[in-house]
Tab-separated table of C-alpha atoms in Angstrom:
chain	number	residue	atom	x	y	z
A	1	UNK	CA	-19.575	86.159	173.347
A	2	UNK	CA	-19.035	85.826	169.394
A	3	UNK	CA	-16.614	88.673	168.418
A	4	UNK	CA	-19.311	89.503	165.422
A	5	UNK	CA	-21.573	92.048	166.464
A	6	UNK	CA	-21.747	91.296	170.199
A	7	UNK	CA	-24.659	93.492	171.197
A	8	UNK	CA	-27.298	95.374	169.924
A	9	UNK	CA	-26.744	98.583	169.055
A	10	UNK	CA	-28.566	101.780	168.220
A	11	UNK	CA	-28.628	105.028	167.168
A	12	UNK	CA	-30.648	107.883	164.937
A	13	UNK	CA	-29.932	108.402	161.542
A	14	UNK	CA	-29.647	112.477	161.222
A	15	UNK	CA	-29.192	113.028	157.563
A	16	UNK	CA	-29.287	110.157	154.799
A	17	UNK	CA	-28.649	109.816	150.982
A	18	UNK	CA	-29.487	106.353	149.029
A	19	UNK	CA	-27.724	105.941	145.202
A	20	UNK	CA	-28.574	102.940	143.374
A	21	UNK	CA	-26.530	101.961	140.420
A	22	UNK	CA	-27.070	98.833	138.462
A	23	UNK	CA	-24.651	96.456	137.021
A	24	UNK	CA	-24.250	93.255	134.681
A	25	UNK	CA	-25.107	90.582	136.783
A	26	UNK	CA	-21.875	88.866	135.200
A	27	UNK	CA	-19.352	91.433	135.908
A	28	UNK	CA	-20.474	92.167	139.755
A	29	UNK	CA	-21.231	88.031	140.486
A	30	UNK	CA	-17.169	87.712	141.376
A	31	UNK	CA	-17.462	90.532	144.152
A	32	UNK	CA	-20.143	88.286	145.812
A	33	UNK	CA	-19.429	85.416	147.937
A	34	UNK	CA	-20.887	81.914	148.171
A	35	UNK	CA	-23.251	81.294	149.342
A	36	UNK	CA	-24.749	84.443	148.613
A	37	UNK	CA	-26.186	85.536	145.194
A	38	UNK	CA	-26.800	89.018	143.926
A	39	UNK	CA	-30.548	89.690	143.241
A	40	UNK	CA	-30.580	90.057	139.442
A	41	UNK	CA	-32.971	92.271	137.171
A	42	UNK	CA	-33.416	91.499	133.422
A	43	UNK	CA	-29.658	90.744	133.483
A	44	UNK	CA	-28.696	93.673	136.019
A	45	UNK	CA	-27.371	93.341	139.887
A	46	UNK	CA	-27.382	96.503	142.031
A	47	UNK	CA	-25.571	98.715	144.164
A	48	UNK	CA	-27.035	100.332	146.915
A	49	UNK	CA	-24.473	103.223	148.115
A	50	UNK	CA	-25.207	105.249	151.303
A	51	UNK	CA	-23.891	108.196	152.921
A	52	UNK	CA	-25.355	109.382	156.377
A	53	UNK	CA	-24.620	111.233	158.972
A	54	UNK	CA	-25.195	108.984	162.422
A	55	UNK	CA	-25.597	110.412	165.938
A	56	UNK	CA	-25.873	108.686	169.562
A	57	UNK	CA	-24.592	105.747	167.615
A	58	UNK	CA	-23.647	102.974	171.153
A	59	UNK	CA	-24.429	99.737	172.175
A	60	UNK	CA	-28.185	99.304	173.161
A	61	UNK	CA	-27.387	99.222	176.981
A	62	UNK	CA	-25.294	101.980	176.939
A	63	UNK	CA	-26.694	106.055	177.995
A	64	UNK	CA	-27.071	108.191	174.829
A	65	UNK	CA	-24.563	110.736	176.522
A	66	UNK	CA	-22.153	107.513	175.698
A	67	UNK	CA	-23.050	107.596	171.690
A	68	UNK	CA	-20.542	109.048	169.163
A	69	UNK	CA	-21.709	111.071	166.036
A	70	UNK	CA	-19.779	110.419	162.767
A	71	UNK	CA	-20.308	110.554	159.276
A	72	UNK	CA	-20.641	106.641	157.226
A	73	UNK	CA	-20.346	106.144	153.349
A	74	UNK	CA	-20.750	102.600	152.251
A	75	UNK	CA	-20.947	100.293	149.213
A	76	UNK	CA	-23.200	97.671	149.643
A	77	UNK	CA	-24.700	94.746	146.569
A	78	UNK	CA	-28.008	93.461	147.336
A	79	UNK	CA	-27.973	89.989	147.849
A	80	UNK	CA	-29.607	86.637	148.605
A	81	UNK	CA	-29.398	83.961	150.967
A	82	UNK	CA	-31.699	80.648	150.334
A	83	UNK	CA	-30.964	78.115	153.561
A	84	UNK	CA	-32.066	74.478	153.139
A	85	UNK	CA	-34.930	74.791	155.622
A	86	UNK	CA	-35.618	78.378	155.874
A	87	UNK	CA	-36.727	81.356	153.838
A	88	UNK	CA	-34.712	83.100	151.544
A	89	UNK	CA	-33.692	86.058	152.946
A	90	UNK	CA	-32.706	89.363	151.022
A	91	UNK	CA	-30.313	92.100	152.421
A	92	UNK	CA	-27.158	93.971	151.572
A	93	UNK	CA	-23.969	92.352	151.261
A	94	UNK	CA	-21.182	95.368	152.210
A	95	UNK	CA	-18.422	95.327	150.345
A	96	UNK	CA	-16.759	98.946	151.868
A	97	UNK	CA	-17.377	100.765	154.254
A	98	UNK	CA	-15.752	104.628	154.832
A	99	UNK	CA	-16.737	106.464	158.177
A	100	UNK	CA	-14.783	109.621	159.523
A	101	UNK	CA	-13.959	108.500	163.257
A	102	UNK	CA	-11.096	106.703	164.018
A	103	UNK	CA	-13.087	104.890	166.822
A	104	UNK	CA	-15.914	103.560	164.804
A	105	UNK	CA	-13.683	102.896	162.011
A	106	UNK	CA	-12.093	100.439	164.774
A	107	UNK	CA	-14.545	99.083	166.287
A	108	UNK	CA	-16.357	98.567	163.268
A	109	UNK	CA	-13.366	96.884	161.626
A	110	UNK	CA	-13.268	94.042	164.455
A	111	UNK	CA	-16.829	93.766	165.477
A	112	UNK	CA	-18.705	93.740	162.291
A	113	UNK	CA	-18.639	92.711	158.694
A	114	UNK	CA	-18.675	95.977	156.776
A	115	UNK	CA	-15.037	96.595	155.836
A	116	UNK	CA	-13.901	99.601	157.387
A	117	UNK	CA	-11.812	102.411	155.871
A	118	UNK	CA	-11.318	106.242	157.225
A	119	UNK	CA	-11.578	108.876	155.231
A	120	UNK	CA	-12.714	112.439	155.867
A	121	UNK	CA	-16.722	112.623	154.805
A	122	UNK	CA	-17.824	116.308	154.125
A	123	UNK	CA	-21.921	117.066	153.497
A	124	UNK	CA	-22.711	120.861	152.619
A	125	UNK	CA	-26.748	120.723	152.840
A	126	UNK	CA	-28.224	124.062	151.582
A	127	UNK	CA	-32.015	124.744	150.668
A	128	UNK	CA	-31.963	123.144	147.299
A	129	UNK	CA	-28.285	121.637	146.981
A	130	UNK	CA	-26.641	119.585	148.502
A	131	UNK	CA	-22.926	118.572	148.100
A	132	UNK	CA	-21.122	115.245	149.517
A	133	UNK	CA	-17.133	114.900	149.167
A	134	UNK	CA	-15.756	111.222	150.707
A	135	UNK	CA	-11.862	111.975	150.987
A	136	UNK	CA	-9.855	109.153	150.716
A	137	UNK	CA	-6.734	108.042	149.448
A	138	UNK	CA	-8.187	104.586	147.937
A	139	UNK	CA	-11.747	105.341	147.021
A	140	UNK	CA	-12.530	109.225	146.976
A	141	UNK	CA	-15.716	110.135	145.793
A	142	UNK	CA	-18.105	113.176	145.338
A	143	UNK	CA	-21.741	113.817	144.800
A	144	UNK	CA	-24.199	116.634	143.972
A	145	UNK	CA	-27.863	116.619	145.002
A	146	UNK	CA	-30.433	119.083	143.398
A	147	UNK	CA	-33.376	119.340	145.185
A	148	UNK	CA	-34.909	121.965	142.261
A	149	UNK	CA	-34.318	119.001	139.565
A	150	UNK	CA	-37.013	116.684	138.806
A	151	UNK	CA	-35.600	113.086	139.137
A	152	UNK	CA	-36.226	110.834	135.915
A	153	UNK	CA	-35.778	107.177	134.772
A	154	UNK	CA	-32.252	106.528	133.185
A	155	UNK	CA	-31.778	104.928	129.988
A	156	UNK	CA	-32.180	101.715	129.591
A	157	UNK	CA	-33.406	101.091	133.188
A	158	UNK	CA	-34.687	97.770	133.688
A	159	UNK	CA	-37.930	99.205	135.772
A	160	UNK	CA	-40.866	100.990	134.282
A	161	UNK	CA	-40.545	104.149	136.223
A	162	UNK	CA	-39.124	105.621	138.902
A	163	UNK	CA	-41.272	104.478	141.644
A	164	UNK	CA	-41.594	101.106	140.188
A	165	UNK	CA	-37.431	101.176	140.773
A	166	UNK	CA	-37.695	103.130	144.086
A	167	UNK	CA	-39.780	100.134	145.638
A	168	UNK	CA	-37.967	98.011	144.361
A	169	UNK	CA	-34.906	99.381	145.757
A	170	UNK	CA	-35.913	99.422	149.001
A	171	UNK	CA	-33.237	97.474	150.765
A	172	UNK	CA	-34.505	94.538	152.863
A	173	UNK	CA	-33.361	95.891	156.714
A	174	UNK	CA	-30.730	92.966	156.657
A	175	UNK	CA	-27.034	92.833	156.478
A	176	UNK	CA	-25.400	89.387	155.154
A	177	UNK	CA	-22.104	87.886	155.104
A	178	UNK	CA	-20.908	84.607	154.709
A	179	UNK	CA	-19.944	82.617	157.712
A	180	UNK	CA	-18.735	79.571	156.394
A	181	UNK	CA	-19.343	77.467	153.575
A	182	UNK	CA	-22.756	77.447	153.781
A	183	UNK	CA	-23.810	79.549	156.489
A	184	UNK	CA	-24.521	83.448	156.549
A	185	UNK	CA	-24.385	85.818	159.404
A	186	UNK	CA	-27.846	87.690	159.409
A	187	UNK	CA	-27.530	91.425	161.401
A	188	UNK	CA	-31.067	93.137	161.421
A	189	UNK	CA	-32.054	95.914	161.217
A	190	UNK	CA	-34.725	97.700	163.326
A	191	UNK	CA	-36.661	100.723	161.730
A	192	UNK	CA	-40.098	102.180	162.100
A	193	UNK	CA	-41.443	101.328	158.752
A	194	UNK	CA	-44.402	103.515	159.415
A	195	UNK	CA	-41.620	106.608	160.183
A	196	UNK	CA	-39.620	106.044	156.495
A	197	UNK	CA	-39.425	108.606	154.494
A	198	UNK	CA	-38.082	109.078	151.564
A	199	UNK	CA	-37.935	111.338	148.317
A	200	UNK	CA	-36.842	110.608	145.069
A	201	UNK	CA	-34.018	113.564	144.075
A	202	UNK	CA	-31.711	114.291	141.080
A	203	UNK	CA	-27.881	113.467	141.825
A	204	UNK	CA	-25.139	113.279	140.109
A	205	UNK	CA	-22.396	110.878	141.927
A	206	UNK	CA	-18.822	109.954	140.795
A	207	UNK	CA	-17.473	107.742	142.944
A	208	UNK	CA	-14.086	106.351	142.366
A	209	UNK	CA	-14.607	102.939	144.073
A	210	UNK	CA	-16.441	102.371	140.631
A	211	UNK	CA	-13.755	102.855	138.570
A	212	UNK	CA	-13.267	100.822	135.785
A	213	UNK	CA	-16.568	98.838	136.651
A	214	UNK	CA	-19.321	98.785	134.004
A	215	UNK	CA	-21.704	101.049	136.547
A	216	UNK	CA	-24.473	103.036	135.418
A	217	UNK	CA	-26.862	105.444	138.097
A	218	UNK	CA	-30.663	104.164	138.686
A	219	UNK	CA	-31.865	106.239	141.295
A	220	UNK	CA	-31.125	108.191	144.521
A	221	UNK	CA	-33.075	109.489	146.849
A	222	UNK	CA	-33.044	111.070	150.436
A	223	UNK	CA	-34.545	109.993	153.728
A	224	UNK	CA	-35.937	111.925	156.592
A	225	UNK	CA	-34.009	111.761	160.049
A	226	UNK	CA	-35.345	108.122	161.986
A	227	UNK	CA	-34.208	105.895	164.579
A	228	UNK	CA	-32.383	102.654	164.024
A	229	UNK	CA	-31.587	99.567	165.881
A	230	UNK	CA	-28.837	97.151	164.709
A	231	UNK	CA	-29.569	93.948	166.362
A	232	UNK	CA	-26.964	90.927	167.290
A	233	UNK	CA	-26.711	88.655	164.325
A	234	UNK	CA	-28.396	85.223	163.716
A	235	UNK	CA	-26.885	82.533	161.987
A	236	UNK	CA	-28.587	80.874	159.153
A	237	UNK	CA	-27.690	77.872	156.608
């Protein structure tokens, strides 16, 4: 059995919140590995940041009463794969991942590709505000979401309006990693695509993983509670 993501697993997705920043292709193109490339807009790459709260998270075979519930925060560049007799395929390359359970944050750190750290991962949801503090000694970071706000296109975006970025920025359901030197581990991912949804929101977001990085906020937005499926990984070259 490959020691990369062994089984399926699967789990529901409780509470979600999606920040995009964009960055000069230039500066983030050393942060992604061959033979990966980052998707580039008018000169930009992007970050795709997530923060959810997971429940009945456990391999697919596995009883729900078996699942563990934890809070995830990760950092993740979209990215690019073009094989030499396949499709290109587009997904998220993760460069960090925080999650608040020491088993998961295990597990995760042998079994998959995402990086694991822990770090405490507080949400305080009210009617129109929610607050998000990641507490960790390496990359803490903090966000405010205001549900009364109307969301608007940054400066100098590189899309024409905010739902012009928001599909856009729609991640591909695919996780990618390099394998070798020209092979990529592909993990899919397994939503109802009928069952997204998703709202554009105002949020402010200072995360300290960014430091020092010439980062600027696109968009963010929230997504209603669904199920997900994280199936075993496929090689491709």
């Amino acid at each position: 059995m490959h020691l990369k993501y062994p089984f399926d697993m699967c789990g529901r997705i409780e509470r979600c919140w999606l920040f995009a920043f964009r960055e000069p292709g230039e500066t983030i193109a050393p942060l992604v590995p061959e033979p990966l490339t980052a998707i580039t807009r008018d000169g930009y790459a992007f970050w795709n940041v997530v923060v959810c709260e997971i429940s009945g998270m456990r391999p697919l075979f596995a009883p729900k009463s078996m699942g563990i519930s934890y809070r995830h925060a990760a950092y993740r560049i979209y990215v690019r794969h073009k094989p030499t007799a396949a499709p290109p395929v587009e997904g998220l390359y993760f460069v960090r991942s925080d999650a608040d359970s020491a088993a998961i944050t295990a597990a995760g750190s042998l079994l998959t590709d995402f990086h694991f750290h822990r770090a405490r991962i507080r949400i305080a949801q009210g009617e129109s505000r929610t607050e998000i503090d990641i507490d960790s000694r390496t990359a803490p970071g903090h966000a405010l979401i205001d549900l009364d706000a109307k969301p608007h296109l940054r400066e100098q975006s590189p899309f024409g309006s905010l739902f012009e970025a928001k599909a856009v920025l729609k991640y591909k359901p695919f996780a990618l990693a390099p394998a070798g030197a020209r092979s990529v581990r592909v993990l899919r991912v397994r939503r109802d695509e009928l069952a997204w949804r998703s709202k554009l929101v105002q949020a402010e977001a200072d995360f300290e993983f960014f430091n020092d990085r010439a980062v600027e906020p696109e968009i963010a937005y929230q997504v209603d509670p669904i199920d997900y499926r994280w199936e075993r990984c496929r090689s491709c070259g």
